Amino acid sequence: MQASSRTCWASVGVNARHAIARQRFQHRAQINRPTLRVVAASVPTKQGGVEAPTQNGAGLKAGKSPDTAGGQLTPSPNMQNPDVYNIEGEDWHKAALSMVVVGASGDLAKKKIYPALFALYVEGHLPEYFTIWGFARSKMSNEEFREYIGQSLSCRLTDKGSCEGKFESFLERCYYHPGQYNNRDDFAALSEAMTEPEKKRKTADRVFYLSIPPSIFTQVAACASDAASSPTGYTRVIVEKPFGKDSESFRQLSTDLYQHLTEDQMFRIDHYLGKELIENLTVLRFANLIFEPLWNRSFIRNVQVIFSEDFGTEGRGGYFDQYGIIRDVIQNHLLQILSLFAMEPPVSLDAEDIRNEKVKVLRNMSPISMEDVVIGQYRGRGNKQGYLDDSTVPEGSLCPTFAAVACFIDNPRWDGVPFLLKAGKALHTKRAEIRVQFRHVPGNLYKNRMGLNLDQTTNELVIRIQPNESIYLKINNKVPGLGLNLDVQKLDLSYKTRYNKHLPDAYERLILDVINGDKRLFIRNDELEAAWDLFTPILKEMEQKQMAPELYPYNSRGPVGSHYLAAKYGVRWGDMTDNPEEVI
């Protein structure tokens, strides 16, 4: 019976299958349509100990659902296969989009958010009827604001002529509205201003990007909920990290936000998940037969997730000192990459199916012991200042600028395999990558030619996230000639040489996903809960014991202790020799 069903389904044409899948999804959406038209699969009403309100519970004011009976909804220009991800399209011929950047006068908005929106506009990925609103406490006119953000816009695309021609038309869609973050009247005035360009369309969708400190997230959410929700379409909110400082502060933040937002409306952004090689991680594994059979403890010796910067805090030490490298990088960026890498195959590409598997990985991880953690802090070297030389850093700070952590996943696939996470500032290179070191060949026929150093003779898969995005596999190969000599070579895919096209910035991808309602690359509440539960105990122990970090020179390879940690599990860090600046 099952084989017959598969045969019948395969005999249906591609377009027919897409139509059937779309009808099924629309049928489910009609049965459980959210009040705010927030299109996403349902999530558990209780996540990680925090009650998550359902779509019909507390949240932004409900609006009217548009009449979809008149025709087929169409996705935004980039979404070519919405049925693949179970995403319902918006009819952008009838809908307007208002993007509100809260904290629009800050560095993140100027350097990342507005350039990303401009790139999306140039590439035709924004709907025809859209406006962008800056909201902040600074007093500025529309003209002054356009001049301010215009300084950071550049033609990063291949077709610069087309880009330059759209510069002025993009700025004409940008407006500024000054106001206080805790003032409902100011948000009501913003809503009234947005209504003017929206009223020509049947539906008005609104996205709020909270580019502000977490201490005022709740205030802004409350004001947006009461005074600036869309009356006719969806309202979505992008929340930037940090999401608390430990389990307790995270739970409090979640509880406060849930008074005003539903889980479906919140898009917790981690920009590392928007990078091209992270988006490709599931494709590499699940679309290639060669990898999935090897993706387990029988063939993989260890996995390393490495993040390094070749510069220090550079005057931003005051902010960094509040969090440190574990909270700033490892607990979010690297742990999210680990969960994507190690998860079981999801039921589908639906956002909730993927995030369910990620949560299982985090909950299967062993508690982290301080014996498996090394922390460091960079000191001055030559003309480079040390961390404590930064005038914005508190005197005598013990804040780590480097950390290495050994983690283990207690499930049948990964039992006993060390996952080594390493992140640091002022190191010898700038890179972010995943390194998969495979086990040695049993009974190796060529051991007399290859030597006994396993690190030099075992295969290694490297997924370089940045810079010079690439994927390469190290193999043992015979050197051409009459003799029998072996060396290590790379089978490589370099994005710079293979694909002659602009790689989208992470913020471009993630902002567009919010517009489309695609939550695959955003963090769910229970994911963060599990992540904080892993790291909060060691963070508290470090602070209670006032553990001093090991000093390491600026532009070095980090503390010596990190090499002892790797050696403890029979591992050598893979980034000691490769130069990420080389085009492979």
Coordinates of C-alpha atoms in Angstrom, one line a residue:
M1 CA 0.0 0.0 0.0
Q2 CA 2.8 2.4 0.9
A3 CA 4.7 1.7 -2.3
S4 CA 1.5 2.2 -4.3
S5 CA 0.9 5.6 -2.6
R6 CA 4.4 6.7 -3.4
T7 CA 4.0 5.7 -7.1
C8 CA 0.7 7.5 -7.4
W9 CA 2.2 10.7 -5.8
A10 CA 5.2 10.5 -8.1
S11 CA 3.0 10.3 -11.2
V12 CA 1.4 13.6 -10.4
G13 CA 3.0 16.6 -12.2
V14 CA 5.2 19.1 -10.3
N15 CA 2.7 21.9 -10.6
A16 CA -0.1 19.7 -9.5
R17 CA 1.8 18.5 -6.4
H18 CA 2.6 22.2 -5.5
A19 CA -1.1 23.0 -5.9
I20 CA -2.2 20.1 -3.7
A21 CA 0.4 21.0 -1.1
R22 CA -0.8 24.6 -1.2
Q23 CA -4.4 23.6 -0.8
R24 CA -3.6 21.4 2.2
F25 CA -1.7 24.2 3.9
Q26 CA -4.4 26.8 3.2
H27 CA -7.0 24.4 4.5
R28 CA -5.0 24.1 7.8
A29 CA -4.5 27.8 7.9
Q30 CA -8.3 28.4 7.5
I31 CA -9.0 26.0 10.4
N32 CA -6.5 27.6 12.8
R33 CA -6.0 31.1 11.4
P34 CA -4.2 33.4 13.9
T35 CA -6.1 36.5 14.9
L36 CA -3.3 38.7 13.6
R37 CA -2.7 36.7 10.4
V38 CA 0.8 35.8 11.8
V39 CA 1.6 32.9 9.4
A40 CA 3.7 30.3 11.2
A41 CA 3.2 26.8 12.5
S42 CA 1.8 26.6 16.0
V43 CA 4.2 26.1 18.9
P44 CA 3.7 24.6 22.3
T45 CA 1.7 26.9 24.6
K46 CA 4.3 26.2 27.3
Q47 CA 7.9 26.6 26.3
G48 CA 10.8 26.1 28.7
G49 CA 8.8 26.9 31.8
V50 CA 7.4 30.2 30.4
E51 CA 3.8 30.3 29.3
A52 CA 3.7 31.3 25.7
P53 CA 0.4 32.9 24.8
T54 CA -1.5 31.4 21.9
Q55 CA -2.4 33.4 18.8
N56 CA -5.8 34.3 20.3
G57 CA -4.3 35.2 23.7
A58 CA -2.6 38.3 24.9
G59 CA -0.7 40.1 22.2
L60 CA -0.8 43.0 19.8
K61 CA -4.2 44.2 18.9
A62 CA -6.0 42.0 16.5
G63 CA -6.7 43.2 13.0
K64 CA -9.1 42.0 10.4
S65 CA -8.1 39.2 8.1
P66 CA -8.1 40.2 4.5
D67 CA -10.5 38.6 2.1
T68 CA -8.5 36.0 0.3
A69 CA -11.5 34.5 -1.5
G70 CA -11.0 36.8 -4.5
G71 CA -7.8 35.3 -5.7
Q72 CA -4.5 33.4 -5.0
L73 CA -2.2 35.0 -2.5
T74 CA 1.2 35.9 -3.9
P75 CA 4.5 35.8 -2.0
S76 CA 7.0 38.6 -1.9
P77 CA 9.3 38.6 -4.9
N78 CA 12.1 36.4 -3.5
M79 CA 9.9 33.5 -2.3
Q80 CA 9.9 31.2 -5.3
N81 CA 8.7 28.0 -3.5
P82 CA 6.6 29.0 -0.5
D83 CA 5.0 25.6 -0.3
V84 CA 8.4 24.0 0.4
Y85 CA 8.6 25.9 3.7
N86 CA 4.9 25.8 4.4
I87 CA 4.7 29.6 4.1
E88 CA 1.5 31.4 3.0
G89 CA 2.1 34.3 0.7
E90 CA 0.8 37.8 1.0
D91 CA -1.0 39.5 -1.9
W92 CA 1.4 42.4 -2.3
H93 CA -0.8 43.8 -5.1
K94 CA -3.3 44.6 -2.4
A95 CA -1.1 45.0 0.7
A96 CA 1.2 47.7 2.0
L97 CA 4.3 47.1 4.2
S98 CA 5.5 49.5 6.9
M99 CA 8.9 48.7 8.4
V100 CA 9.6 50.6 11.6
V101 CA 13.2 50.7 12.9
V102 CA 13.0 51.5 16.6
G103 CA 16.4 53.0 17.6
A104 CA 16.9 54.3 14.1
S105 CA 19.7 56.8 15.1
G106 CA 21.9 54.0 16.5
D107 CA 24.9 52.3 14.9
L108 CA 23.2 49.0 14.2
A109 CA 20.4 50.7 12.2
K110 CA 22.8 52.9 10.3
K111 CA 25.5 50.3 9.5
K112 CA 23.4 47.1 9.1
I113 CA 19.6 47.5 8.9
Y114 CA 19.2 50.4 6.4
P115 CA 21.9 49.0 4.1
A116 CA 20.2 45.6 4.2
L117 CA 16.8 47.2 3.3
F118 CA 18.4 49.2 0.5
A119 CA 20.0 46.0 -0.9
L120 CA 16.6 44.3 -0.8
Y121 CA 15.0 47.2 -2.6
V122 CA 17.6 47.3 -5.3
E123 CA 17.2 43.5 -5.9
G124 CA 13.5 43.8 -6.1
H125 CA 12.7 41.9 -3.0
L126 CA 10.5 44.5 -1.3
P127 CA 6.9 44.9 -2.2
E128 CA 5.7 47.7 -4.4
Y129 CA 3.9 49.5 -1.6
F130 CA 6.4 49.9 1.2
T131 CA 7.6 52.6 3.5
I132 CA 10.4 52.6 6.1
W133 CA 10.0 54.6 9.4
G134 CA 12.8 55.5 11.7
F135 CA 11.7 56.0 15.4
A136 CA 14.1 57.3 18.0
R137 CA 14.5 60.0 20.7
S138 CA 16.8 62.3 18.6
K139 CA 15.1 65.3 16.9
M140 CA 15.5 65.2 13.1
S141 CA 13.5 66.1 10.1
N142 CA 12.9 63.6 7.3
E143 CA 15.5 65.4 5.2
E144 CA 18.1 65.3 7.9
F145 CA 17.4 61.6 8.6
R146 CA 17.7 60.7 4.9
E147 CA 21.1 62.5 4.8
Y148 CA 22.1 60.6 8.0
I149 CA 21.3 57.1 6.7
G150 CA 22.3 57.9 3.1
Q151 CA 26.0 58.1 4.2
S152 CA 26.0 54.3 4.9
L153 CA 24.2 53.2 1.8
S154 CA 26.4 51.8 -0.9
C155 CA 26.1 49.8 -4.1
R156 CA 27.4 46.5 -3.0
L157 CA 25.8 44.6 -5.9
T158 CA 27.2 43.7 -9.2
D159 CA 25.0 46.0 -11.3
K160 CA 26.1 49.3 -9.8
G161 CA 24.4 51.3 -12.4
S162 CA 21.0 50.0 -11.4
C163 CA 21.8 50.4 -7.8
E164 CA 22.8 54.1 -8.1
G165 CA 19.6 54.8 -10.0
K166 CA 17.5 53.6 -7.1
F167 CA 19.3 55.6 -4.4
E168 CA 17.0 58.6 -4.3
S169 CA 13.8 56.6 -4.8
F170 CA 14.7 54.5 -1.8
L171 CA 15.4 57.5 0.4
E172 CA 12.0 59.0 -0.6
R173 CA 10.4 56.0 1.1
C174 CA 12.2 56.6 4.3
Y175 CA 10.6 58.8 7.1
Y176 CA 11.5 59.7 10.6
H177 CA 9.3 60.1 13.6
P178 CA 10.9 61.3 16.9
G179 CA 9.4 60.0 20.2
Q180 CA 10.0 58.5 23.6
Y181 CA 10.3 54.7 23.8
N182 CA 7.9 54.5 26.7
N183 CA 5.3 57.0 25.4
R184 CA 2.1 55.5 24.0
D185 CA 1.0 58.9 22.6
D186 CA 4.2 59.0 20.5
F187 CA 3.6 55.6 19.1
A188 CA 0.0 56.5 18.4
A189 CA 1.2 59.5 16.4
L190 CA 3.6 57.2 14.6
S191 CA 0.7 54.8 13.8
E192 CA -1.3 57.7 12.4
A193 CA 1.6 58.8 10.2
M194 CA 2.0 55.3 8.8
T195 CA -1.8 55.1 8.1
E196 CA -1.5 57.8 5.4
P197 CA 0.5 55.8 2.8
E198 CA -1.1 52.5 3.9
K199 CA -4.7 53.6 3.4
K200 CA -4.6 53.1 -0.4
R201 CA -4.1 49.4 0.1
K202 CA -6.7 46.9 1.4
T203 CA -4.2 45.3 3.9
A204 CA -1.4 47.0 5.9
D205 CA 1.3 44.8 7.4
R206 CA 3.8 46.2 9.9
V207 CA 7.2 45.1 11.1
F208 CA 8.9 46.6 14.1
Y209 CA 12.7 46.1 14.4
L210 CA 13.8 46.7 18.0
S211 CA 17.4 48.0 17.5
I212 CA 17.5 49.1 21.1
P213 CA 19.0 47.9 24.5
P214 CA 17.1 44.9 26.0
S215 CA 16.3 47.0 29.1
I216 CA 13.6 48.8 27.1
F217 CA 12.3 45.9 25.0
T218 CA 9.2 45.6 27.1
Q219 CA 8.4 49.3 27.1
V220 CA 8.5 49.4 23.3
A221 CA 6.5 46.2 23.0
A222 CA 3.8 47.6 25.3
C223 CA 3.5 50.9 23.4
A224 CA 3.5 49.1 20.0
S225 CA 0.8 46.7 21.2
D226 CA -1.5 49.4 22.6
A227 CA -1.0 52.1 20.0
A228 CA 0.7 51.0 16.8
S229 CA -0.6 47.6 15.8
S230 CA -1.8 47.2 12.2
P231 CA -5.6 47.3 12.1
T232 CA -5.9 45.2 8.9
G233 CA -2.8 43.0 8.6
Y234 CA -0.1 41.3 10.5
T235 CA 2.3 42.9 13.1
R236 CA 5.7 41.3 13.7
V237 CA 8.5 42.3 16.0
I238 CA 12.2 41.6 15.5
V239 CA 14.1 41.4 18.8
E240 CA 17.9 41.7 18.8
K241 CA 20.2 39.9 21.3
P242 CA 21.2 39.8 24.1
F243 CA 18.2 37.9 25.4
G244 CA 19.0 38.2 29.0
K245 CA 22.3 37.5 30.9
D246 CA 21.3 34.1 32.4
S247 CA 18.3 31.8 32.8
E248 CA 16.6 34.0 35.4
S249 CA 16.9 37.2 33.5
F250 CA 15.8 35.5 30.3
R251 CA 12.7 34.1 31.8
Q252 CA 11.8 37.4 33.2
L253 CA 12.3 39.1 29.8
S254 CA 10.2 36.4 28.2
T255 CA 7.4 36.8 30.7
D256 CA 7.3 40.5 30.3
L257 CA 7.3 40.3 26.5
Y258 CA 4.5 37.7 26.5
Q259 CA 2.3 40.3 28.2
H260 CA 2.2 42.2 24.8
L261 CA 3.4 39.7 22.1
T262 CA 2.6 36.2 21.1
E263 CA 5.4 33.7 20.3
D264 CA 4.3 33.8 16.6
Q265 CA 4.9 37.6 16.5
M266 CA 8.4 37.5 17.9
F267 CA 11.4 37.0 15.6
R268 CA 14.4 36.6 17.8
I269 CA 17.3 37.4 15.5
D270 CA 20.8 35.9 15.5
H271 CA 22.5 37.3 12.5
Y272 CA 24.9 34.4 12.3
L273 CA 22.0 32.1 11.3
G274 CA 21.5 34.3 8.3
K275 CA 24.9 33.7 6.8
E276 CA 25.1 31.8 3.5
L277 CA 27.0 28.8 4.7
I278 CA 24.7 28.3 7.7
E279 CA 21.7 28.4 5.3
N280 CA 23.5 25.8 3.3
L281 CA 24.3 23.5 6.2
T282 CA 21.1 21.5 6.1
V283 CA 21.3 21.3 2.2
L284 CA 24.9 20.0 2.4
R285 CA 23.9 17.3 4.8
F286 CA 20.4 16.2 3.8
A287 CA 20.6 16.7 0.0
N288 CA 23.9 14.8 -0.4
L289 CA 23.9 11.0 0.2
I290 CA 27.6 11.0 0.7
F291 CA 27.4 12.9 4.0
E292 CA 24.4 11.7 6.1
P293 CA 25.7 8.1 6.5
L294 CA 29.0 9.5 7.9
W295 CA 27.3 12.1 10.3
N296 CA 27.7 10.1 13.5
R297 CA 30.0 8.9 16.2
S298 CA 31.2 5.9 14.1
F299 CA 33.0 8.1 11.6
I300 CA 33.4 11.5 13.2
R301 CA 36.2 11.9 15.8
N302 CA 35.4 15.5 16.8
V303 CA 33.6 18.7 15.7
Q304 CA 35.0 22.2 16.2
V305 CA 33.1 25.4 15.9
I306 CA 35.5 28.3 15.8
F307 CA 35.0 32.1 15.9
S308 CA 37.9 34.4 16.1
E309 CA 38.5 38.1 15.5
D310 CA 41.9 39.8 15.0
F311 CA 40.9 43.0 16.8
G312 CA 40.0 43.8 20.4
T313 CA 37.1 45.8 21.9
E314 CA 38.4 49.1 20.3
G315 CA 36.7 51.5 22.6
R316 CA 33.6 49.3 23.1
G317 CA 34.9 47.6 26.2
G318 CA 32.3 49.1 28.5
Y319 CA 29.5 47.4 26.7
F320 CA 31.4 44.1 26.1
D321 CA 32.4 44.0 29.8
Q322 CA 28.7 43.5 30.8
Y323 CA 28.5 40.3 28.9
G324 CA 31.9 38.7 28.0
I325 CA 32.7 36.3 25.2
I326 CA 30.6 33.4 26.5
R327 CA 27.4 35.3 26.6
D328 CA 28.2 37.4 23.5
V329 CA 29.2 34.6 21.1
I330 CA 29.3 31.1 22.5
Q331 CA 25.9 30.8 24.2
N332 CA 24.1 32.1 21.1
H333 CA 26.1 32.1 17.8
L334 CA 28.1 28.9 18.3
L335 CA 25.5 26.9 20.1
Q336 CA 22.9 27.7 17.4
I337 CA 25.4 26.4 14.8
L338 CA 26.1 23.3 16.9
S339 CA 22.4 22.5 17.2
L340 CA 21.8 22.9 13.4
F341 CA 24.8 20.7 12.7
A342 CA 24.0 17.9 15.1
M343 CA 20.2 17.7 14.8
E344 CA 18.3 14.7 13.5
P345 CA 16.6 15.0 10.1
P346 CA 13.5 17.1 10.5
V347 CA 10.1 15.8 9.4
S348 CA 9.9 18.7 6.8
L349 CA 11.5 22.1 6.1
D350 CA 8.7 23.7 8.1
A351 CA 10.2 26.1 10.7
E352 CA 8.7 24.3 13.7
D353 CA 10.0 20.9 12.5
I354 CA 13.5 22.3 12.2
R355 CA 13.4 24.1 15.5
N356 CA 12.0 21.1 17.3
E357 CA 15.0 19.1 16.3
K358 CA 17.4 21.9 17.4
V359 CA 15.8 21.9 20.8
K360 CA 16.2 18.2 21.2
V361 CA 20.0 18.6 20.6
L362 CA 20.3 21.2 23.3
R363 CA 18.2 19.2 25.8
N364 CA 20.4 16.1 25.2
M365 CA 23.6 17.9 25.9
S366 CA 25.5 17.0 29.1
P367 CA 25.9 19.7 31.8
I368 CA 29.1 21.7 31.2
S369 CA 31.8 21.3 33.8
M370 CA 34.3 24.0 34.6
E371 CA 37.0 21.4 33.9
D372 CA 35.9 21.6 30.3
V373 CA 36.1 25.4 30.1
V374 CA 39.1 27.7 29.5
I375 CA 38.8 31.5 29.7
G376 CA 41.3 34.1 28.7
Q377 CA 41.9 37.8 28.3
Y378 CA 44.2 39.5 25.8
R379 CA 47.0 41.7 27.0
G380 CA 48.9 44.4 25.1
R381 CA 51.6 43.6 22.6
G382 CA 53.8 46.1 20.8
N383 CA 51.6 49.0 19.8
K384 CA 48.4 47.1 20.5
Q385 CA 46.6 47.8 23.8
G386 CA 45.4 45.1 26.1
Y387 CA 41.8 44.7 27.2
L388 CA 42.4 46.5 30.5
D389 CA 44.1 49.4 28.7
D390 CA 40.8 50.2 27.1
S391 CA 39.6 53.4 28.9
T392 CA 36.0 52.1 28.8
V393 CA 36.8 48.9 30.7
P394 CA 36.4 48.9 34.5
E395 CA 39.7 48.7 36.3
G396 CA 40.8 45.1 37.2
S397 CA 38.0 43.5 35.1
L398 CA 38.0 39.7 35.0
C399 CA 35.7 39.7 31.9
P400 CA 36.9 36.9 29.5
T401 CA 37.7 37.9 25.9
F402 CA 38.4 34.3 25.0
A403 CA 36.7 31.0 25.9
A404 CA 37.0 27.4 24.8
V405 CA 34.4 24.9 25.8
A406 CA 34.1 21.1 25.4
C407 CA 30.5 19.9 25.0
F408 CA 28.9 16.5 24.6
I409 CA 25.6 15.3 23.3
D410 CA 24.1 12.3 25.0
N411 CA 22.2 10.6 22.3
P412 CA 22.9 7.5 20.1
R413 CA 24.2 9.6 17.2
W414 CA 26.8 11.6 19.0
D415 CA 27.6 9.8 22.3
G416 CA 31.3 10.3 23.2
V417 CA 32.1 12.8 20.3
P418 CA 33.6 16.1 21.7
F419 CA 32.2 19.3 20.3
L420 CA 34.7 22.0 20.9
L421 CA 33.5 25.6 20.8
K422 CA 36.1 28.4 20.7
A423 CA 35.7 32.1 20.5
G424 CA 38.0 35.0 21.1
K425 CA 39.1 38.6 20.4
A426 CA 42.5 39.9 19.4
L427 CA 43.6 36.5 18.0
H428 CA 45.9 35.8 15.0
T429 CA 43.1 35.5 12.4
K430 CA 39.6 36.6 11.7
R431 CA 37.4 33.6 10.9
A432 CA 34.3 31.6 11.6
E433 CA 34.1 28.0 10.6
I434 CA 33.0 24.4 11.4
R435 CA 35.7 21.7 11.2
V436 CA 34.7 18.1 11.1
Q437 CA 37.6 15.7 11.8
F438 CA 36.9 12.1 10.8
R439 CA 38.4 9.0 12.4
H440 CA 41.5 7.3 11.0
V441 CA 41.4 4.5 8.5
P442 CA 41.5 1.2 10.3
G443 CA 44.3 -1.1 9.2
N444 CA 45.7 1.7 7.0
L445 CA 47.7 0.1 4.1
Y446 CA 49.7 3.3 3.7
K447 CA 50.7 4.0 7.3
N448 CA 54.4 3.5 6.5
R449 CA 54.1 6.4 4.0
M450 CA 51.7 8.6 5.9
G451 CA 53.2 8.4 9.4
L452 CA 51.4 8.0 12.7
N453 CA 50.2 11.6 13.2
L454 CA 46.5 11.2 13.0
D455 CA 45.9 14.9 12.7
Q456 CA 47.9 14.9 9.4
T457 CA 46.4 11.8 7.9
T458 CA 42.7 11.8 8.8
N459 CA 40.1 13.4 6.5
E460 CA 38.6 16.8 7.6
L461 CA 35.6 18.6 6.3
V462 CA 35.8 22.4 6.7
I463 CA 32.8 24.7 6.3
R464 CA 34.1 28.2 6.3
I465 CA 31.4 30.7 7.2
Q466 CA 33.7 33.8 6.8
P467 CA 35.8 35.2 5.3
N468 CA 36.1 33.7 1.8
E469 CA 33.1 31.4 2.2
S470 CA 34.0 27.9 1.1
I471 CA 33.5 24.2 1.7
Y472 CA 36.5 21.9 1.4
L473 CA 37.4 18.3 2.2
K474 CA 41.0 17.3 3.0
I475 CA 42.0 13.9 1.5
N476 CA 45.2 11.9 1.3
N477 CA 46.5 11.7 -2.3
K478 CA 49.4 10.2 -4.2
V479 CA 51.9 12.8 -5.4
P480 CA 52.3 12.4 -9.2
G481 CA 55.5 10.6 -10.2
L482 CA 57.1 7.2 -10.3
G483 CA 57.5 6.8 -6.6
L484 CA 54.9 6.3 -3.9
N485 CA 54.6 9.5 -2.0
L486 CA 51.5 10.8 -0.3
D487 CA 50.4 14.2 0.7
V488 CA 47.2 16.0 1.9
Q489 CA 45.2 18.0 -0.7
K490 CA 41.8 19.7 -0.7
L491 CA 38.7 19.1 -2.7
D492 CA 37.3 22.6 -2.5
L493 CA 34.3 24.7 -3.3
S494 CA 35.2 28.4 -3.0
Y495 CA 32.2 30.6 -3.4
K496 CA 34.2 33.6 -4.6
T497 CA 35.6 31.7 -7.6
R498 CA 32.6 29.4 -8.3
Y499 CA 29.7 31.8 -8.0
N500 CA 30.1 35.1 -9.7
K501 CA 27.4 36.8 -7.7
H502 CA 26.8 39.0 -4.7
L503 CA 26.3 37.0 -1.5
P504 CA 23.5 38.6 0.5
D505 CA 24.3 40.0 3.9
A506 CA 22.8 38.1 6.8
Y507 CA 20.5 41.0 7.7
E508 CA 19.1 41.0 4.2
R509 CA 18.1 37.3 4.4
L510 CA 16.7 37.6 7.9
I511 CA 14.7 40.8 7.3
L512 CA 13.2 39.3 4.2
D513 CA 12.3 36.1 6.1
V514 CA 10.4 38.2 8.7
I515 CA 8.4 39.9 5.9
N516 CA 7.6 36.4 4.5
G517 CA 6.8 34.9 7.9
D518 CA 9.6 32.3 7.6
K519 CA 10.9 31.5 11.1
R520 CA 13.4 28.7 10.2
L521 CA 16.4 30.9 11.0
F522 CA 15.0 32.5 14.1
I523 CA 15.3 31.3 17.7
R524 CA 12.3 30.0 19.6
N525 CA 11.8 30.6 23.3
D526 CA 12.5 27.0 24.4
E527 CA 15.7 27.0 22.4
L528 CA 17.0 30.0 24.4
E529 CA 15.7 28.4 27.6
A530 CA 17.7 25.3 27.0
A531 CA 20.8 27.3 25.9
W532 CA 20.8 29.4 29.1
D533 CA 20.3 26.3 31.3
L534 CA 23.5 24.9 29.8
F535 CA 25.7 28.0 30.4
T536 CA 24.2 29.7 33.5
P537 CA 25.7 27.3 36.0
I538 CA 29.3 27.9 34.8
L539 CA 28.8 31.6 34.4
K540 CA 27.6 31.9 38.0
E541 CA 30.5 29.7 39.2
M542 CA 33.0 31.9 37.4
E543 CA 31.5 35.1 38.9
Q544 CA 31.1 33.7 42.4
K545 CA 34.7 32.4 42.5
Q546 CA 36.0 35.5 40.7
M547 CA 38.0 33.2 38.4
A548 CA 40.9 35.0 36.7
P549 CA 41.3 34.5 33.0
E550 CA 44.5 33.3 31.5
L551 CA 46.3 36.2 29.8
Y552 CA 47.4 35.9 26.1
P553 CA 49.2 38.3 23.8
Y554 CA 47.3 40.4 21.3
N555 CA 47.2 38.7 17.8
S556 CA 48.3 35.4 19.3
R557 CA 46.6 31.9 19.1
G558 CA 45.0 32.4 22.5
P559 CA 45.7 30.9 25.9
V560 CA 47.8 27.9 26.2
G561 CA 45.1 26.3 28.3
S562 CA 42.9 25.9 25.2
H563 CA 45.4 23.6 23.7
Y564 CA 45.5 21.5 26.8
L565 CA 41.7 21.3 26.8
A566 CA 41.8 20.0 23.2
A567 CA 44.6 17.6 23.9
K568 CA 42.6 16.2 26.9
Y569 CA 40.2 14.7 24.3
G570 CA 42.9 13.8 21.8
V571 CA 42.1 16.8 19.5
R572 CA 44.3 19.4 17.9
W573 CA 42.7 22.7 17.0
G574 CA 42.2 22.7 13.2
D575 CA 42.7 26.5 12.8
M576 CA 46.4 26.5 13.7
T577 CA 47.7 26.2 10.2
D578 CA 45.1 27.2 7.6
N579 CA 45.0 30.8 6.6
P580 CA 41.4 31.9 6.1
E581 CA 42.5 34.9 4.0
E582 CA 43.6 32.6 1.2
V583 CA 41.2 32.0 -1.6
I584 CA 41.1 28.2 -1.6

